[in-house]
Structure formats: C-alpha cells, structure tokens
C-alpha cells in the first residue's frame, strides 16, 4: 500500500503539534500516548469554554479522515 503525500503531511503536522505540546530540552515529558490524552482533554476544555461541540467536530474529522484514506 502506498501512503499519499497528503497522509505524510498530516502525520508531520500532528507530530509537530504533539512535540511542541510536550517536548522539553530533555526530551518527552510524558509518553506520546499520554500526550495525546492530555491534548484531547485540553481540547475538550477549550470546546466547553468556546461553546464548540467536540463530538461533532470529531465526527467530521473522522469523515474527513475516511475520505482521505486510500
């Protein structure tokens, strides 16, 4: 299976965001899995404060992902 350049770009953006969120000069402050959990929890808080529907956004993101997947 060939991975599309769009997929590669998306993975690079996600990696950069997670690294920016949790990397220190000494390396990862927590595991990548824990980091993802913290980012998602913070996004849930952000959605509450800005009156955004996290579940609806996640559903749309999953649909976008399905449309982008080979």
Tab-separated table of N, CA and C in Angstrom:
chain	number	residue	atom	x	y	z
A	1	UNK	N	0.848	-1.186	0.000
A	1	UNK	CA	0.000	0.000	0.000
A	1	UNK	C	0.888	1.241	0.000
A	2	UNK	N	0.579	2.183	-0.860
A	2	UNK	CA	1.327	3.419	-0.950
A	2	UNK	C	0.636	4.484	-0.112
A	3	UNK	N	1.409	5.174	0.694
A	3	UNK	CA	0.865	6.229	1.536
A	3	UNK	C	0.929	7.531	0.752
A	4	UNK	N	-0.161	8.275	0.744
A	4	UNK	CA	-0.218	9.519	-0.031
A	4	UNK	C	0.599	10.615	0.622
A	5	UNK	N	0.993	11.585	-0.202
A	5	UNK	CA	1.740	12.718	0.337
A	5	UNK	C	0.865	13.529	1.294
A	6	UNK	N	-0.463	13.519	1.066
A	6	UNK	CA	-1.375	14.189	1.999
A	6	UNK	C	-1.346	13.542	3.368
A	7	UNK	N	-1.290	12.223	3.374
A	7	UNK	CA	-1.184	11.482	4.632
A	7	UNK	C	0.127	11.829	5.326
A	8	UNK	N	1.208	11.795	4.565
A	8	UNK	CA	2.524	12.116	5.136
A	8	UNK	C	2.534	13.515	5.736
A	9	UNK	N	1.948	14.463	5.032
A	9	UNK	CA	1.899	15.844	5.521
A	9	UNK	C	1.069	15.934	6.802
A	10	UNK	N	-0.035	15.196	6.850
A	10	UNK	CA	-0.888	15.211	8.041
A	10	UNK	C	-0.150	14.626	9.241
A	11	UNK	N	0.564	13.543	9.023
A	11	UNK	CA	1.321	12.918	10.113
A	11	UNK	C	2.412	13.873	10.602
A	12	UNK	N	3.081	14.546	9.689
A	12	UNK	CA	4.129	15.501	10.078
A	12	UNK	C	3.542	16.653	10.892
A	13	UNK	N	2.372	17.164	10.478
A	13	UNK	CA	1.732	18.252	11.242
A	13	UNK	C	1.347	17.794	12.637
A	14	UNK	N	0.777	16.585	12.732
A	14	UNK	CA	0.371	16.053	14.036
A	14	UNK	C	1.586	15.833	14.930
A	15	UNK	N	2.648	15.288	14.357
A	15	UNK	CA	3.871	15.063	15.134
A	15	UNK	C	4.427	16.385	15.645
A	16	UNK	N	4.465	17.387	14.784
A	16	UNK	CA	4.982	18.697	15.192
A	16	UNK	C	4.134	19.293	16.313
A	17	UNK	N	2.822	19.168	16.199
A	17	UNK	CA	1.941	19.708	17.239
A	17	UNK	C	2.169	18.997	18.566
A	18	UNK	N	2.235	17.676	18.537
A	18	UNK	CA	2.437	16.927	19.775
A	18	UNK	C	3.807	17.194	20.368
A	19	UNK	N	4.828	17.299	19.523
A	19	UNK	CA	6.164	17.595	20.033
A	19	UNK	C	6.208	18.988	20.648
A	20	UNK	N	5.603	19.947	19.995
A	20	UNK	CA	5.560	21.309	20.528
A	20	UNK	C	4.829	21.336	21.858
A	21	UNK	N	3.805	20.518	21.958
A	21	UNK	CA	2.983	20.490	23.161
A	21	UNK	C	3.727	19.899	24.350
A	22	UNK	N	4.606	18.945	24.115
A	22	UNK	CA	5.135	18.192	25.250
A	22	UNK	C	6.643	18.026	25.319
A	23	UNK	N	7.373	18.423	24.290
A	23	UNK	CA	8.825	18.241	24.355
A	23	UNK	C	9.475	19.307	25.219
A	24	UNK	N	10.450	18.891	25.983
A	24	UNK	CA	11.286	19.823	26.725
A	24	UNK	C	12.704	19.659	26.194
A	25	UNK	N	13.642	20.411	26.714
A	25	UNK	CA	15.022	20.266	26.311
A	25	UNK	C	15.571	18.887	26.614
A	26	UNK	N	14.972	18.209	27.573
A	26	UNK	CA	15.429	16.873	27.975
A	26	UNK	C	14.688	15.751	27.254
A	27	UNK	N	13.768	16.074	26.385
A	27	UNK	CA	13.003	15.046	25.669
A	27	UNK	C	11.534	15.078	26.062
A	28	UNK	N	10.854	13.973	25.801
A	28	UNK	CA	9.421	13.880	26.095
A	28	UNK	C	9.179	13.978	27.600
A	29	UNK	N	8.242	14.817	27.994
A	29	UNK	CA	7.849	14.931	29.402
A	29	UNK	C	6.932	13.780	29.803
A	30	UNK	N	6.235	13.229	28.839
A	30	UNK	CA	5.357	12.074	29.053
A	30	UNK	C	5.336	11.286	27.757
A	31	UNK	N	4.768	10.107	27.791
A	31	UNK	CA	4.754	9.272	26.585
A	31	UNK	C	3.877	9.915	25.506
A	32	UNK	N	4.108	9.568	24.239
A	32	UNK	CA	3.246	10.096	23.181
A	32	UNK	C	1.770	9.777	23.418
A	33	UNK	N	1.465	8.600	23.950
A	33	UNK	CA	0.074	8.242	24.228
A	33	UNK	C	-0.523	9.142	25.315
A	34	UNK	N	0.237	9.376	26.377
A	34	UNK	CA	-0.228	10.277	27.443
A	34	UNK	C	-0.393	11.697	26.911
A	35	UNK	N	0.528	12.107	26.047
A	35	UNK	CA	0.448	13.440	25.456
A	35	UNK	C	-0.839	13.593	24.666
A	36	UNK	N	-1.157	12.594	23.865
A	36	UNK	CA	-2.393	12.642	23.093
A	36	UNK	C	-3.603	12.771	24.011
A	37	UNK	N	-3.618	12.036	25.104
A	37	UNK	CA	-4.724	12.121	26.060
A	37	UNK	C	-4.831	13.529	26.635
A	38	UNK	N	-3.685	14.132	26.981
A	38	UNK	CA	-3.700	15.488	27.538
A	38	UNK	C	-4.179	16.506	26.508
A	39	UNK	N	-3.723	16.365	25.276
A	39	UNK	CA	-4.155	17.283	24.212
A	39	UNK	C	-5.666	17.172	24.017
A	40	UNK	N	-6.175	15.959	23.942
A	40	UNK	CA	-7.616	15.775	23.758
A	40	UNK	C	-8.409	16.325	24.942
A	41	UNK	N	-7.924	16.100	26.154
A	41	UNK	CA	-8.609	16.639	27.337
A	41	UNK	C	-8.602	18.165	27.305
A	42	UNK	N	-7.459	18.756	26.924
A	42	UNK	CA	-7.394	20.220	26.825
A	42	UNK	C	-8.332	20.735	25.740
A	43	UNK	N	-8.444	19.997	24.634
A	43	UNK	CA	-9.376	20.404	23.580
A	43	UNK	C	-10.825	20.306	24.055
A	44	UNK	N	-11.124	19.307	24.881
A	44	UNK	CA	-12.467	19.227	25.473
A	44	UNK	C	-12.749	20.457	26.337
A	45	UNK	N	-11.770	20.869	27.145
A	45	UNK	CA	-11.939	22.079	27.952
A	45	UNK	C	-12.134	23.296	27.047
A	46	UNK	N	-11.322	23.384	25.988
A	46	UNK	CA	-11.417	24.512	25.070
A	46	UNK	C	-12.799	24.555	24.420
A	47	UNK	N	-13.302	23.386	24.024
A	47	UNK	CA	-14.635	23.319	23.420
A	47	UNK	C	-15.711	23.787	24.397
A	48	UNK	N	-15.583	23.387	25.655
A	48	UNK	CA	-16.537	23.844	26.672
A	48	UNK	C	-16.514	25.366	26.789
A	49	UNK	N	-15.315	25.925	26.866
A	49	UNK	CA	-15.181	27.376	27.054
A	49	UNK	C	-15.608	28.175	25.838
A	50	UNK	N	-15.486	27.601	24.659
A	50	UNK	CA	-15.815	28.335	23.437
A	50	UNK	C	-17.110	27.857	22.800
A	51	UNK	N	-17.831	27.027	23.533
A	51	UNK	CA	-19.129	26.502	23.107
A	51	UNK	C	-19.054	25.797	21.754
A	52	UNK	N	-18.011	24.984	21.598
A	52	UNK	CA	-17.864	24.151	20.411
A	52	UNK	C	-18.282	22.731	20.765
A	53	UNK	N	-18.776	21.997	19.807
A	53	UNK	CA	-19.222	20.618	20.013
A	53	UNK	C	-18.081	19.676	19.631
A	54	UNK	N	-17.350	19.185	20.630
A	54	UNK	CA	-16.208	18.304	20.394
A	54	UNK	C	-16.624	17.052	19.641
A	55	UNK	N	-17.720	16.421	20.059
A	55	UNK	CA	-18.149	15.176	19.425
A	55	UNK	C	-18.506	15.390	17.957
A	56	UNK	N	-19.157	16.501	17.646
A	56	UNK	CA	-19.493	16.798	16.252
A	56	UNK	C	-18.228	17.048	15.440
A	57	UNK	N	-17.268	17.755	16.027
A	57	UNK	CA	-16.004	18.010	15.336
A	57	UNK	C	-15.248	16.706	15.115
A	58	UNK	N	-15.264	15.829	16.098
A	58	UNK	CA	-14.596	14.536	15.961
A	58	UNK	C	-15.262	13.700	14.870
A	59	UNK	N	-16.573	13.739	14.809
A	59	UNK	CA	-17.299	13.006	13.770
A	59	UNK	C	-16.924	13.533	12.380
A	60	UNK	N	-16.858	14.858	12.241
A	60	UNK	CA	-16.458	15.448	10.953
A	60	UNK	C	-15.006	15.106	10.627
A	61	UNK	N	-14.152	15.103	11.644
A	61	UNK	CA	-12.745	14.751	11.428
A	61	UNK	C	-12.621	13.295	10.977
A	62	UNK	N	-13.409	12.421	11.570
A	62	UNK	CA	-13.375	11.010	11.156
A	62	UNK	C	-13.852	10.858	9.719
A	63	UNK	N	-14.870	11.616	9.332
A	63	UNK	CA	-15.365	11.568	7.953
A	63	UNK	C	-14.302	12.097	6.993
A	64	UNK	N	-13.621	13.165	7.388
A	64	UNK	CA	-12.544	13.709	6.550
A	64	UNK	C	-11.428	12.682	6.402
A	65	UNK	N	-11.058	12.066	7.519
A	65	UNK	CA	-10.014	11.043	7.512
A	65	UNK	C	-10.404	9.892	6.580
A	66	UNK	N	-11.644	9.433	6.688
A	66	UNK	CA	-12.119	8.325	5.845
A	66	UNK	C	-12.045	8.719	4.372
A	67	UNK	N	-12.363	9.958	4.057
A	67	UNK	CA	-12.292	10.414	2.682
A	67	UNK	C	-10.871	10.577	2.167
A	68	UNK	N	-9.928	10.782	3.073
A	68	UNK	CA	-8.525	10.952	2.687
A	68	UNK	C	-7.767	9.634	2.660
A	69	UNK	N	-8.289	8.620	3.333
A	69	UNK	CA	-7.591	7.337	3.422
A	69	UNK	C	-7.710	6.576	2.112
A	70	UNK	N	-6.624	5.881	1.755
A	70	UNK	CA	-6.649	5.109	0.499
A	70	UNK	C	-7.576	3.918	0.571
